[in-house]
Short mmCIF file of C-alpha atoms in Angstrom, two decimals:
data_model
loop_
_atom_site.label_atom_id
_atom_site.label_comp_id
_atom_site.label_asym_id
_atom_site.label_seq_id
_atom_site.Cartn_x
_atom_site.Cartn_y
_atom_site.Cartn_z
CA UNK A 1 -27.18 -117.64 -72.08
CA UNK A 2 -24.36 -119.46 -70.18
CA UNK A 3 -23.64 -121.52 -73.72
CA UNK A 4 -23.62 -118.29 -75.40
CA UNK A 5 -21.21 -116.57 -72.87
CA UNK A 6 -18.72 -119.78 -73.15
CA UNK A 7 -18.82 -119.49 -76.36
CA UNK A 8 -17.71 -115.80 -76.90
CA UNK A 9 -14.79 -116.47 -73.74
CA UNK A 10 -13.71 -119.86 -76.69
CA UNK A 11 -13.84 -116.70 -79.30
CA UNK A 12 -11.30 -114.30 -77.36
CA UNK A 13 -9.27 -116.86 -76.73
CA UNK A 14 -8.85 -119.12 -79.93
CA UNK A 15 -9.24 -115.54 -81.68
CA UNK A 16 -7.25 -112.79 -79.58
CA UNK A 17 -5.57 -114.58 -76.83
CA UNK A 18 -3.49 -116.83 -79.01
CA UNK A 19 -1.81 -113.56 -80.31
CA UNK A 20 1.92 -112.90 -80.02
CA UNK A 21 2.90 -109.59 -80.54
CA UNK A 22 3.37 -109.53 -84.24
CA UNK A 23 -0.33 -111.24 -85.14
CA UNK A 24 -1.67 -114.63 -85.20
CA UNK A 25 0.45 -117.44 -84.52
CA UNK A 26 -0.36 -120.12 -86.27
CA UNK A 27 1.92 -122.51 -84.59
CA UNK A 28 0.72 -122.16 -80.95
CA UNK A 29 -2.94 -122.16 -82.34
CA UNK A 30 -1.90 -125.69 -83.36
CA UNK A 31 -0.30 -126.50 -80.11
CA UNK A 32 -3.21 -125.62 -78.17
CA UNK A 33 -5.64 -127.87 -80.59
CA UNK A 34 -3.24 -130.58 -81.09
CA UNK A 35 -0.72 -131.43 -77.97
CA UNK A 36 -4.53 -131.97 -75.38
CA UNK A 37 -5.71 -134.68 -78.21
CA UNK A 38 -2.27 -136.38 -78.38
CA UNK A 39 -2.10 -135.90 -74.06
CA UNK A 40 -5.36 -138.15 -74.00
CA UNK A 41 -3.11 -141.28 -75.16
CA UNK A 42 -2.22 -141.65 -71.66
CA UNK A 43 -6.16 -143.02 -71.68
CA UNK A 44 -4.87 -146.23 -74.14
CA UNK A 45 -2.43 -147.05 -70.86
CA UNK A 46 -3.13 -150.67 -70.19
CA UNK A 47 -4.61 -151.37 -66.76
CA UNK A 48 -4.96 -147.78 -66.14
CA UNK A 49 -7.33 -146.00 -63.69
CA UNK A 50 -10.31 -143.56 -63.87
CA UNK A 51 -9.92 -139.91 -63.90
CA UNK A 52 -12.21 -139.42 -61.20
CA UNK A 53 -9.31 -141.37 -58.94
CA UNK A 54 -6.34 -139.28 -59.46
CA UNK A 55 -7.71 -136.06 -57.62
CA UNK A 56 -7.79 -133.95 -60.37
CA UNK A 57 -11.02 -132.05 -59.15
CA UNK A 58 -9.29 -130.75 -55.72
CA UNK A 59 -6.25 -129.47 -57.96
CA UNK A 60 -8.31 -128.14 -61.30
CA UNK A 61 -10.66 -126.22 -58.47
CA UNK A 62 -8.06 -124.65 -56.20
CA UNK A 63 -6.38 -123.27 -59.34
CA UNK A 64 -9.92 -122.25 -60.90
CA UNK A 65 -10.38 -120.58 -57.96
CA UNK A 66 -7.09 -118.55 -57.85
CA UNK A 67 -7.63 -117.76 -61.50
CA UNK A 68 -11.27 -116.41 -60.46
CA UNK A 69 -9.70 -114.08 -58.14
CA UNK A 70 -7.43 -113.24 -60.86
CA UNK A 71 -9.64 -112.09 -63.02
CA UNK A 72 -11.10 -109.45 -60.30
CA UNK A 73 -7.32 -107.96 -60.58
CA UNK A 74 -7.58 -107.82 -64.16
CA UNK A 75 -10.87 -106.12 -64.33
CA UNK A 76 -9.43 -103.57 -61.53
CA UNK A 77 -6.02 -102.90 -63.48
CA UNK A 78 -8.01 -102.27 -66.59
CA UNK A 79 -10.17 -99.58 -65.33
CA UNK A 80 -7.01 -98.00 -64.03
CA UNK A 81 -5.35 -97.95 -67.59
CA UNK A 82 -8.50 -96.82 -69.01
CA UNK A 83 -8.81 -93.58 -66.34
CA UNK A 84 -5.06 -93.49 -66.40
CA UNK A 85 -4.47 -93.81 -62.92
CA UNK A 86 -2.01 -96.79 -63.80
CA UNK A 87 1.22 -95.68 -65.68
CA UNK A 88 1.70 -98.26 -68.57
CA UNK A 89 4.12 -97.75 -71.87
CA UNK A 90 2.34 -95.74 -74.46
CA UNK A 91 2.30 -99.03 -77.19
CA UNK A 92 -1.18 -100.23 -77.71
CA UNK A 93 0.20 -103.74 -77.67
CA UNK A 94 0.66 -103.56 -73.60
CA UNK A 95 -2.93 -102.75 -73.66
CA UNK A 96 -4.23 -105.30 -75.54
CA UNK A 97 -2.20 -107.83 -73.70
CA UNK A 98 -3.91 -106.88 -70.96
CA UNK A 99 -7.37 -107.89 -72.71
CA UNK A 100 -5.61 -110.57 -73.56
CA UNK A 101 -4.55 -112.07 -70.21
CA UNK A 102 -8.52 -111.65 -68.81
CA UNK A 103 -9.61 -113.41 -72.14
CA UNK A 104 -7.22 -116.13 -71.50
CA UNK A 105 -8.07 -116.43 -67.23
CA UNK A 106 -11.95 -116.76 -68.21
CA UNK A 107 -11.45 -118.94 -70.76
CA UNK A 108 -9.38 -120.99 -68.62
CA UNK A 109 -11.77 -120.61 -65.33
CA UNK A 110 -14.73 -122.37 -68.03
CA UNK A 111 -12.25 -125.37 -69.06
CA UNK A 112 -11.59 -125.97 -65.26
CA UNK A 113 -15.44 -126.13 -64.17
CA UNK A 114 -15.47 -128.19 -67.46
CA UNK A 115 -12.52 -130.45 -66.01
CA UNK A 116 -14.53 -130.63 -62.46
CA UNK A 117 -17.56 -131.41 -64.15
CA UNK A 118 -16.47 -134.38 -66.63
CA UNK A 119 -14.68 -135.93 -64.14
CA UNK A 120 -17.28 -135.47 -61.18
CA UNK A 121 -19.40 -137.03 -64.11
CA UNK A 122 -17.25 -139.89 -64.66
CA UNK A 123 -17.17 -140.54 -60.94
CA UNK A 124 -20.73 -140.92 -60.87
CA UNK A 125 -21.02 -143.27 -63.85
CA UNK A 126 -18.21 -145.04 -63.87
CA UNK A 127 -19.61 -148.25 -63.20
CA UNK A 128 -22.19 -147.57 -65.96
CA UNK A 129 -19.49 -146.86 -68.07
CA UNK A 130 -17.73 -149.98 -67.63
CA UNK A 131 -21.10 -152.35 -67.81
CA UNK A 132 -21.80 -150.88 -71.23
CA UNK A 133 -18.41 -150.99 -73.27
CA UNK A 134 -14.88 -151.86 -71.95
CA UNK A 135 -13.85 -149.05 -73.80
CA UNK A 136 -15.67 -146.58 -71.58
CA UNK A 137 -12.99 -146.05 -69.32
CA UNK A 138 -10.87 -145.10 -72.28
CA UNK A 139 -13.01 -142.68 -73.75
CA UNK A 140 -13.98 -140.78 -71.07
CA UNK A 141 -10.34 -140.72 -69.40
CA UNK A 142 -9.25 -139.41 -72.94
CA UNK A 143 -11.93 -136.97 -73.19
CA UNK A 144 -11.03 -135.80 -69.75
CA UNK A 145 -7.33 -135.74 -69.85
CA UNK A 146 -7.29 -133.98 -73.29
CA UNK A 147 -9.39 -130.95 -71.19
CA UNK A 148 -7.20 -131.27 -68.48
CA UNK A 149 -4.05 -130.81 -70.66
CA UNK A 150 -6.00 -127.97 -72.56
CA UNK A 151 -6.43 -126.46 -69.38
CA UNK A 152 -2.58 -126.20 -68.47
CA UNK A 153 -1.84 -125.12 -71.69
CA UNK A 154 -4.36 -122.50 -71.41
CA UNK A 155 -3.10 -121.46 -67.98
CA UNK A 156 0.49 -121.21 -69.17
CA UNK A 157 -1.21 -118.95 -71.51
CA UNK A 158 -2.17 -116.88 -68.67
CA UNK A 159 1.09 -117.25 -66.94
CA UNK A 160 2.66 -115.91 -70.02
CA UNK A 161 0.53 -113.07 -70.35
CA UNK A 162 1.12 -111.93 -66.20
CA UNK A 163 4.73 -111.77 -67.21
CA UNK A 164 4.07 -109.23 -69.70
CA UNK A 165 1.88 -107.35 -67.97
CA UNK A 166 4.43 -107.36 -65.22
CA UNK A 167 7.40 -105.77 -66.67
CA UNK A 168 5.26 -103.42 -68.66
CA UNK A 169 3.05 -102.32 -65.73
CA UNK A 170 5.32 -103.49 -62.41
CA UNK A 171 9.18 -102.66 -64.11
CA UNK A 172 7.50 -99.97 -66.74
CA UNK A 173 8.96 -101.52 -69.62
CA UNK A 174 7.78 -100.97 -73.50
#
């Protein structure tokens, strides 16, 4: 079930969520498959560390955590629009953006526990890791920080998203 439900949250997002306001853009679709793979070159550093050392878990799961809460607003704001009891511009688009913005936060509360969980992962087999290739480190740091990197881009996403729903809900724009 949980495999099933990350997979439709990858859906909305990849499909929906990646949506500017005139249809599919191809470009940041791109962007958000493209810049995390290119981001995990900072793995091929030379003498670099683990993952698991540079305290990405406490900073992934305090933001996970605010985007949880997050989507409890979003679930709240939508059943206002849908009873009208919030006043929003009459454009479908606003609406949809708001879909939008709670495909995007769940989508990016899965890549955090993801980023907690390969790097919590990592800690515990590092020195495996290391005994069975030298390359270990590498792989697993660029596995890691191309999630990581997927999971700002995905949280700009959201960020992106709030504004809207700001000035269309908070400044009643159209």
């Amino acid at each position: 079930m949980s495999s099933s439900l990350f997979l439709r949250m990858a859906e909305a997002h990849w499909g929906g969520s990646l949506h500017d306001g005139q249809g599919k853009s191809h470009g940041r679709v791109v962007l958000h498959g493209v810049a995390p793979v290119v981001a995990g070159c900072f793995a091929l550093i030379p003498g670099g560390t683990w993952t698991h050392e540079l305290d990405l878990v406490s900073g992934v799961a305090i933001i996970t955590g605010l985007l949880f809460s997050l989507l409890v607003f979003l679930i709240q704001l939508r059943h206002q629009v849908r009873l009208g009891d919030a006043q929003a511009a009459e454009a479908q688009r606003d609406k949809s953006n708001l879909d939008y913005a709670f495909y995007s936060s769940a989508y990016a509360v899965a890549v955090g526990f993801w980023v907690i969980c390969l790097s919590l992962a990592q800690d515990a087999s590092a020195t495996v890791l290391m005994m069975v290739s030298p390359y270990g480190r590498i792989a697993s740091n660029w596995i890691i920080f191309s999630v990581f990197v997927h999971f700002l881009m995905t949280m700009w996403t959201c960020v992106g998203r709030l504004w809207r729903l700001y000035e269309v809900f908070g400044l009643n724009r159209s």
